[in-house]
Amino acid sequence: MRIFVAVLMLLGLVAAPTATASAAPAAPQAHHVGYDRYSLTVDGRRVLLWSGEFHYFRLPSPQLWRDVLEKIRAAGFTGVSLYFHWGYHSPAPGVYDFSGVRDVDRLLRMTEELGLYVIARPGPYINAETTGGGFPAWLKTVDGRARSSDPGYTAAYREWLGKINPIIARHQVTRGGSVIAYNAENEYAVNVDPAYMTQIQQQARADGIDVPIVHNNCCNADLANWSSGPGAVQIPGVDDYPQAFNCADPGTWGTWGEGVTRRLRDDAPVYAAEYQGGAIDSAGAGYDKCRELTGPDYMKVYYKSNAIGSGATMFSYYMLYGGTSWGWLPQPNDVYTSYDYGAAITESRGLTTKYDEFKRQAYFMTTMAPLTKTDPAAAPKPADPAVFTQARANPDTRTQFVLVRHPDRRTDTDVTTTLDWSTPDGDYQVPVRVGGRDAKILVAGYDLGGQRLVYSTSEILTHVTTGGRDVAVLYGREGEQGRTVLRYASAPSVRVLDGDVRSSFDGKDLRLDYTHHGLARVLVSGGGRPPLLLLLGTDESAARFWRMNTEAGPVLVNGTSLVRDARLDGDRLALRADTDAAGEVEVFAPARHLVVDGRYVATRRTPSGSLLGSLPGPRAVTLPELTDWRYRAEPPATGDDGWTVADKTTTASPTKPKTLPVLYADEYGYHYGNVWYRGDFVADGTEKTVSLNAITGKGGSYLVWLNGRYLGSAAGGTQADSDAPVNPDPGRGDFAVPAGTLVKGQPARLSVLVTNMGHNDDWTADDTRFKQPRGLFGASVGDAKIAWKIRGAVADAERGPLNAGGLYGERQGWHLPGGPAWRDRPPSTVEPGVSWYRTGFRLDTPKDQDVSVALRFGERAGKYRVFVFLNGWNMGQYVSGGPQRDFVLPNGILKSSNTLTLAVVSADGGAGSPVPVSLVALGNHWTGGLR
Ligand code: IPT
């Protein structure tokens, strides 16, 4: 593999790991990982971990893992936090699969190649709004309380950790890899068992995990946090979602508090384990509203307040890229197919203004070395108490970091005042302005490359030393005043290249005053220091910069919509970059030539000493129309093969059935999606009602037929939630037996299709929630003695256990491409039940463009749900009237030639034509650089 990577590197196909300068395959270099009360260290060097959560299982296309990881790295993140999903890899006890889209070894190699640290979070429990909170559904049939030291559960989770831990272990920083920390369990907060917490850590150590073990305490609350006592971890962290999750009301801030991460141990760094980076959309408001609730102004105020308020040096934001809960991945209570999360990178892999804000903060946090070791310090006093200040300082360099915001962070007005600031280089009266819902971190006493920054009222984006000079980018809000003071031994020469910047020198301080607008450029030279190019921008112009590490040090790029990678080769700078429109690109690097995505770009040298060229944008794309639909009907409980006799009389579930036999799908090995039931009995002719109960999880439903005659449908129920009273009669449906349907002494057949949703999570670690059954809970037709059979999904080795359920068409492979041609045209009307539709389409988007495509649902009356199969992959479930209309079709699954199959489960029948759908492009980028 290493050789393979080296060859790709030579071909310029992958980024060189930041650590290795030459193309020769080096033996993996082992490093030492340590920590103290300030930060993690690698070989004694302090690390600022700025990480975001990414779920490989929500992006079933490994080629796109690299795309997202490159976007994450480009924003200045130094790490990613990765849950590993037990249920995604394990269809049955003892069976584990790490191939294809489940190849986490490949994922960890990518993080290694990209130089991103990894916080590995294998659970065993992960929550994450995914089915069973990451537990495989077969665990529901195992005796012993999940998330405890009970023997049944212990044997089960040891199996999982025994598989996943060795994979994680071989990718640890200590073995030349990327994994820098190991998260034991997940928000293990109530109903806890310290023996279990101890044992999973013992197993991690036995499996070769030697990096620090961390934990994420729930919600900054007084719940078990594992900072001391039996089961304690080395670095206890804190999860915090200060905005909570009401996306319908994005203007209301701080529902869940102030959001400053608590210090849980004196000998370990403060770790903001899951800091809110978006929100689940339980209200169905749409993810754009969630993006607003957790938008750039929230990020400025809360993230900066947290950094200075807590002194944390380990941050991870949940989610950074949410992705898609495709197939049967969603947990039923809070989410639907899309797990976009209102995150900085959208489900369709687009970059948002939140991404820009992350980049501004990440570049700052990771550029400013003194931030990795700070203590609380006296803050400059504002003349107006309408401004709040708080400070930290590095005890060695004395560099100060001052938070400036409103006392109540929700305040929506602008205030201007003066700070009485004792900086390491003298006392100053410093004018500052705080806009509504804004916060800044100002710096004083900082060695900026070869310069001495006394203080600035602008924020620092980043700085690099390149080509014998310092280049620094500072920024402020458009239209705000800024002042930057630098120290010199003698008067330096100041040349304003662009913008309106006034300068004065008082014998030691050079003071620059300006209004933030566009991008001002000032060249300072002499004064006993190396030259400095100061770029004074706004939020927007600062966000156009990309800082990239090369073998010859960092370089800056201004422009393009994404720089994925930069390499210096002699006097040639080679970039891999994306554009969403034609435009300029400017590079600050020791180079004379520019190559972008393998093409030579004509450039000229600017007065700023940079190279300026222009790049093309993407060509417009036209997506094909979806026409020529073909049809197949799925009659109720059709086909005589594959049925399992359902005759169990006991269950491991704490929820006991209303009638026997036990009809829970999991008891018969059918864990995900739709199941069909067949109930055969001999009628006595007096039966009046078919009485059923089904537990499906929120949002499920069932359809009922008697002797082939449709009786109707009902909503599936939920039951025995730990925080809700037990419902004795969940998902009840009573259906009148139509006259003449049942004849005394004649055989009769009840057919029931139950659409089960995902499995409940186990946040409360008490089994009643997690082990809640799926499927029929009670069934009676008069006094008839019913012989039951059940039929669910068949295994799909390629797509994994969560892809398909037990529709007849799924068992027959109707969702898979190929097979005999479908000849029938859709009929004009269909009965209630399951109808299948199929069409094919070609996608001929330009090879050097990244087009992100989605399937969009139009309006149609009726009560139905649609399972979307693209080339056999279940890309989600559309529910009529539901909040989600666009279903992202990830490249990789989406190919140039495609088969789209829709399984429509309708409770009321009606039009036979397929529901209206079309293909839409959610993103279009020119990107020779995406591999
Ligand atoms: C916390 C979980 O750790 C994480 O898995 C995910 O569920 C997230 O929240 C919400 O999206 S749970 C906490 C908010 C109670």
JSON list of C-alpha atoms in Angstrom, two decimals, residues 484-567:
[
{"chain": "A", "resi": 484, "resn": "THR", "atom": "CA", "xyz": [-2.98, 47.43, 14.13]},
{"chain": "A", "resi": 485, "resn": "VAL", "atom": "CA", "xyz": [0.15, 48.37, 16.07]},
{"chain": "A", "resi": 486, "resn": "LEU", "atom": "CA", "xyz": [3.54, 46.83, 15.29]},
{"chain": "A", "resi": 487, "resn": "ARG", "atom": "CA", "xyz": [6.87, 47.50, 16.97]},
{"chain": "A", "resi": 488, "resn": "TYR", "atom": "CA", "xyz": [10.03, 48.58, 15.16]},
{"chain": "A", "resi": 489, "resn": "ALA", "atom": "CA", "xyz": [13.50, 49.67, 16.25]},
{"chain": "A", "resi": 490, "resn": "SER", "atom": "CA", "xyz": [13.42, 52.52, 13.77]},
{"chain": "A", "resi": 491, "resn": "ALA", "atom": "CA", "xyz": [10.92, 54.03, 11.36]},
{"chain": "A", "resi": 492, "resn": "PRO", "atom": "CA", "xyz": [9.98, 51.42, 8.76]},
{"chain": "A", "resi": 493, "resn": "SER", "atom": "CA", "xyz": [8.93, 52.36, 5.25]},
{"chain": "A", "resi": 494, "resn": "VAL", "atom": "CA", "xyz": [5.20, 51.92, 4.71]},
{"chain": "A", "resi": 495, "resn": "ARG", "atom": "CA", "xyz": [3.67, 51.59, 1.26]},
{"chain": "A", "resi": 496, "resn": "VAL", "atom": "CA", "xyz": [-0.08, 51.32, 0.94]},
{"chain": "A", "resi": 497, "resn": "LEU", "atom": "CA", "xyz": [-0.62, 49.27, -2.20]},
{"chain": "A", "resi": 498, "resn": "ASP", "atom": "CA", "xyz": [-4.37, 49.13, -2.03]},
{"chain": "A", "resi": 499, "resn": "GLY", "atom": "CA", "xyz": [-7.11, 50.60, 0.17]},
{"chain": "A", "resi": 500, "resn": "ASP", "atom": "CA", "xyz": [-7.24, 53.49, 2.58]},
{"chain": "A", "resi": 501, "resn": "VAL", "atom": "CA", "xyz": [-4.74, 52.95, 5.38]},
{"chain": "A", "resi": 502, "resn": "ARG", "atom": "CA", "xyz": [-3.18, 55.72, 7.48]},
{"chain": "A", "resi": 503, "resn": "SER", "atom": "CA", "xyz": [0.08, 55.12, 9.29]},
{"chain": "A", "resi": 504, "resn": "SER", "atom": "CA", "xyz": [2.09, 56.89, 11.97]},
{"chain": "A", "resi": 505, "resn": "PHE", "atom": "CA", "xyz": [5.29, 56.02, 13.82]},
{"chain": "A", "resi": 506, "resn": "ASP", "atom": "CA", "xyz": [6.01, 57.35, 17.32]},
{"chain": "A", "resi": 507, "resn": "GLY", "atom": "CA", "xyz": [9.58, 56.13, 17.69]},
{"chain": "A", "resi": 508, "resn": "LYS", "atom": "CA", "xyz": [8.68, 52.57, 18.61]},
{"chain": "A", "resi": 509, "resn": "ASP", "atom": "CA", "xyz": [5.16, 51.78, 17.42]},
{"chain": "A", "resi": 510, "resn": "LEU", "atom": "CA", "xyz": [3.91, 51.78, 13.88]},
{"chain": "A", "resi": 511, "resn": "ARG", "atom": "CA", "xyz": [0.19, 52.43, 14.06]},
{"chain": "A", "resi": 512, "resn": "LEU", "atom": "CA", "xyz": [-2.05, 51.63, 11.14]},
{"chain": "A", "resi": 513, "resn": "ASP", "atom": "CA", "xyz": [-5.64, 52.86, 11.06]},
{"chain": "A", "resi": 514, "resn": "TYR", "atom": "CA", "xyz": [-8.16, 51.81, 8.45]},
{"chain": "A", "resi": 515, "resn": "THR", "atom": "CA", "xyz": [-11.72, 50.86, 7.67]},
{"chain": "A", "resi": 516, "resn": "HIS", "atom": "CA", "xyz": [-12.34, 47.23, 6.83]},
{"chain": "A", "resi": 517, "resn": "HIS", "atom": "CA", "xyz": [-13.44, 47.13, 3.24]},
{"chain": "A", "resi": 518, "resn": "GLY", "atom": "CA", "xyz": [-12.44, 44.79, 0.44]},
{"chain": "A", "resi": 519, "resn": "LEU", "atom": "CA", "xyz": [-8.79, 43.88, 0.85]},
{"chain": "A", "resi": 520, "resn": "ALA", "atom": "CA", "xyz": [-6.31, 46.63, 1.73]},
{"chain": "A", "resi": 521, "resn": "ARG", "atom": "CA", "xyz": [-2.62, 45.89, 1.19]},
{"chain": "A", "resi": 522, "resn": "VAL", "atom": "CA", "xyz": [0.27, 47.45, 3.04]},
{"chain": "A", "resi": 523, "resn": "LEU", "atom": "CA", "xyz": [3.95, 46.72, 2.54]},
{"chain": "A", "resi": 524, "resn": "VAL", "atom": "CA", "xyz": [6.14, 47.46, 5.55]},
{"chain": "A", "resi": 525, "resn": "SER", "atom": "CA", "xyz": [9.90, 47.18, 5.22]},
{"chain": "A", "resi": 526, "resn": "GLY", "atom": "CA", "xyz": [12.98, 48.24, 7.15]},
{"chain": "A", "resi": 527, "resn": "GLY", "atom": "CA", "xyz": [12.72, 49.19, 10.80]},
{"chain": "A", "resi": 528, "resn": "GLY", "atom": "CA", "xyz": [15.06, 46.34, 11.71]},
{"chain": "A", "resi": 529, "resn": "ARG", "atom": "CA", "xyz": [12.75, 43.54, 10.66]},
{"chain": "A", "resi": 530, "resn": "PRO", "atom": "CA", "xyz": [12.09, 41.37, 7.59]},
{"chain": "A", "resi": 531, "resn": "PRO", "atom": "CA", "xyz": [9.52, 42.79, 5.17]},
{"chain": "A", "resi": 532, "resn": "LEU", "atom": "CA", "xyz": [5.83, 42.37, 5.94]},
{"chain": "A", "resi": 533, "resn": "LEU", "atom": "CA", "xyz": [2.92, 42.32, 3.56]},
{"chain": "A", "resi": 534, "resn": "LEU", "atom": "CA", "xyz": [-0.16, 43.09, 5.59]},
{"chain": "A", "resi": 535, "resn": "LEU", "atom": "CA", "xyz": [-3.48, 42.17, 3.99]},
{"chain": "A", "resi": 536, "resn": "LEU", "atom": "CA", "xyz": [-6.41, 43.80, 5.76]},
{"chain": "A", "resi": 537, "resn": "GLY", "atom": "CA", "xyz": [-9.69, 42.24, 4.75]},
{"chain": "A", "resi": 538, "resn": "THR", "atom": "CA", "xyz": [-13.27, 41.67, 5.70]},
{"chain": "A", "resi": 539, "resn": "ASP", "atom": "CA", "xyz": [-14.97, 38.44, 6.76]},
{"chain": "A", "resi": 540, "resn": "GLU", "atom": "CA", "xyz": [-15.71, 37.78, 3.10]},
{"chain": "A", "resi": 541, "resn": "SER", "atom": "CA", "xyz": [-12.35, 38.68, 1.61]},
{"chain": "A", "resi": 542, "resn": "ALA", "atom": "CA", "xyz": [-10.51, 36.78, 4.36]},
{"chain": "A", "resi": 543, "resn": "ALA", "atom": "CA", "xyz": [-12.58, 33.68, 3.62]},
{"chain": "A", "resi": 544, "resn": "ARG", "atom": "CA", "xyz": [-11.26, 33.71, 0.05]},
{"chain": "A", "resi": 545, "resn": "PHE", "atom": "CA", "xyz": [-7.80, 32.78, 1.35]},
{"chain": "A", "resi": 546, "resn": "TRP", "atom": "CA", "xyz": [-6.49, 29.26, 1.56]},
{"chain": "A", "resi": 547, "resn": "ARG", "atom": "CA", "xyz": [-3.52, 28.31, 3.62]},
{"chain": "A", "resi": 548, "resn": "MET", "atom": "CA", "xyz": [-1.78, 25.21, 2.39]},
{"chain": "A", "resi": 549, "resn": "ASN", "atom": "CA", "xyz": [1.23, 23.41, 3.75]},
{"chain": "A", "resi": 550, "resn": "THR", "atom": "CA", "xyz": [3.88, 22.37, 1.25]},
{"chain": "A", "resi": 551, "resn": "GLU", "atom": "CA", "xyz": [7.19, 20.63, 1.65]},
{"chain": "A", "resi": 552, "resn": "ALA", "atom": "CA", "xyz": [8.75, 24.10, 1.51]},
{"chain": "A", "resi": 553, "resn": "GLY", "atom": "CA", "xyz": [6.48, 25.64, 4.12]},
{"chain": "A", "resi": 554, "resn": "PRO", "atom": "CA", "xyz": [3.02, 27.17, 4.05]},
{"chain": "A", "resi": 555, "resn": "VAL", "atom": "CA", "xyz": [1.72, 29.21, 1.11]},
{"chain": "A", "resi": 556, "resn": "LEU", "atom": "CA", "xyz": [-1.38, 31.37, 0.70]},
{"chain": "A", "resi": 557, "resn": "VAL", "atom": "CA", "xyz": [-3.85, 31.29, -2.16]},
{"chain": "A", "resi": 558, "resn": "ASN", "atom": "CA", "xyz": [-6.46, 34.01, -2.68]},
{"chain": "A", "resi": 559, "resn": "GLY", "atom": "CA", "xyz": [-9.41, 32.86, -4.77]},
{"chain": "A", "resi": 560, "resn": "THR", "atom": "CA", "xyz": [-11.05, 29.73, -6.23]},
{"chain": "A", "resi": 561, "resn": "SER", "atom": "CA", "xyz": [-13.85, 28.05, -4.32]},
{"chain": "A", "resi": 562, "resn": "LEU", "atom": "CA", "xyz": [-11.58, 25.41, -2.78]},
{"chain": "A", "resi": 563, "resn": "VAL", "atom": "CA", "xyz": [-7.88, 24.63, -2.70]},
{"chain": "A", "resi": 564, "resn": "ARG", "atom": "CA", "xyz": [-7.45, 20.95, -1.98]},
{"chain": "A", "resi": 565, "resn": "ASP", "atom": "CA", "xyz": [-3.70, 20.71, -2.04]},
{"chain": "A", "resi": 566, "resn": "ALA", "atom": "CA", "xyz": [-0.55, 22.63, -2.94]},
{"chain": "A", "resi": 567, "resn": "ARG", "atom": "CA", "xyz": [2.90, 21.36, -3.89]}
]
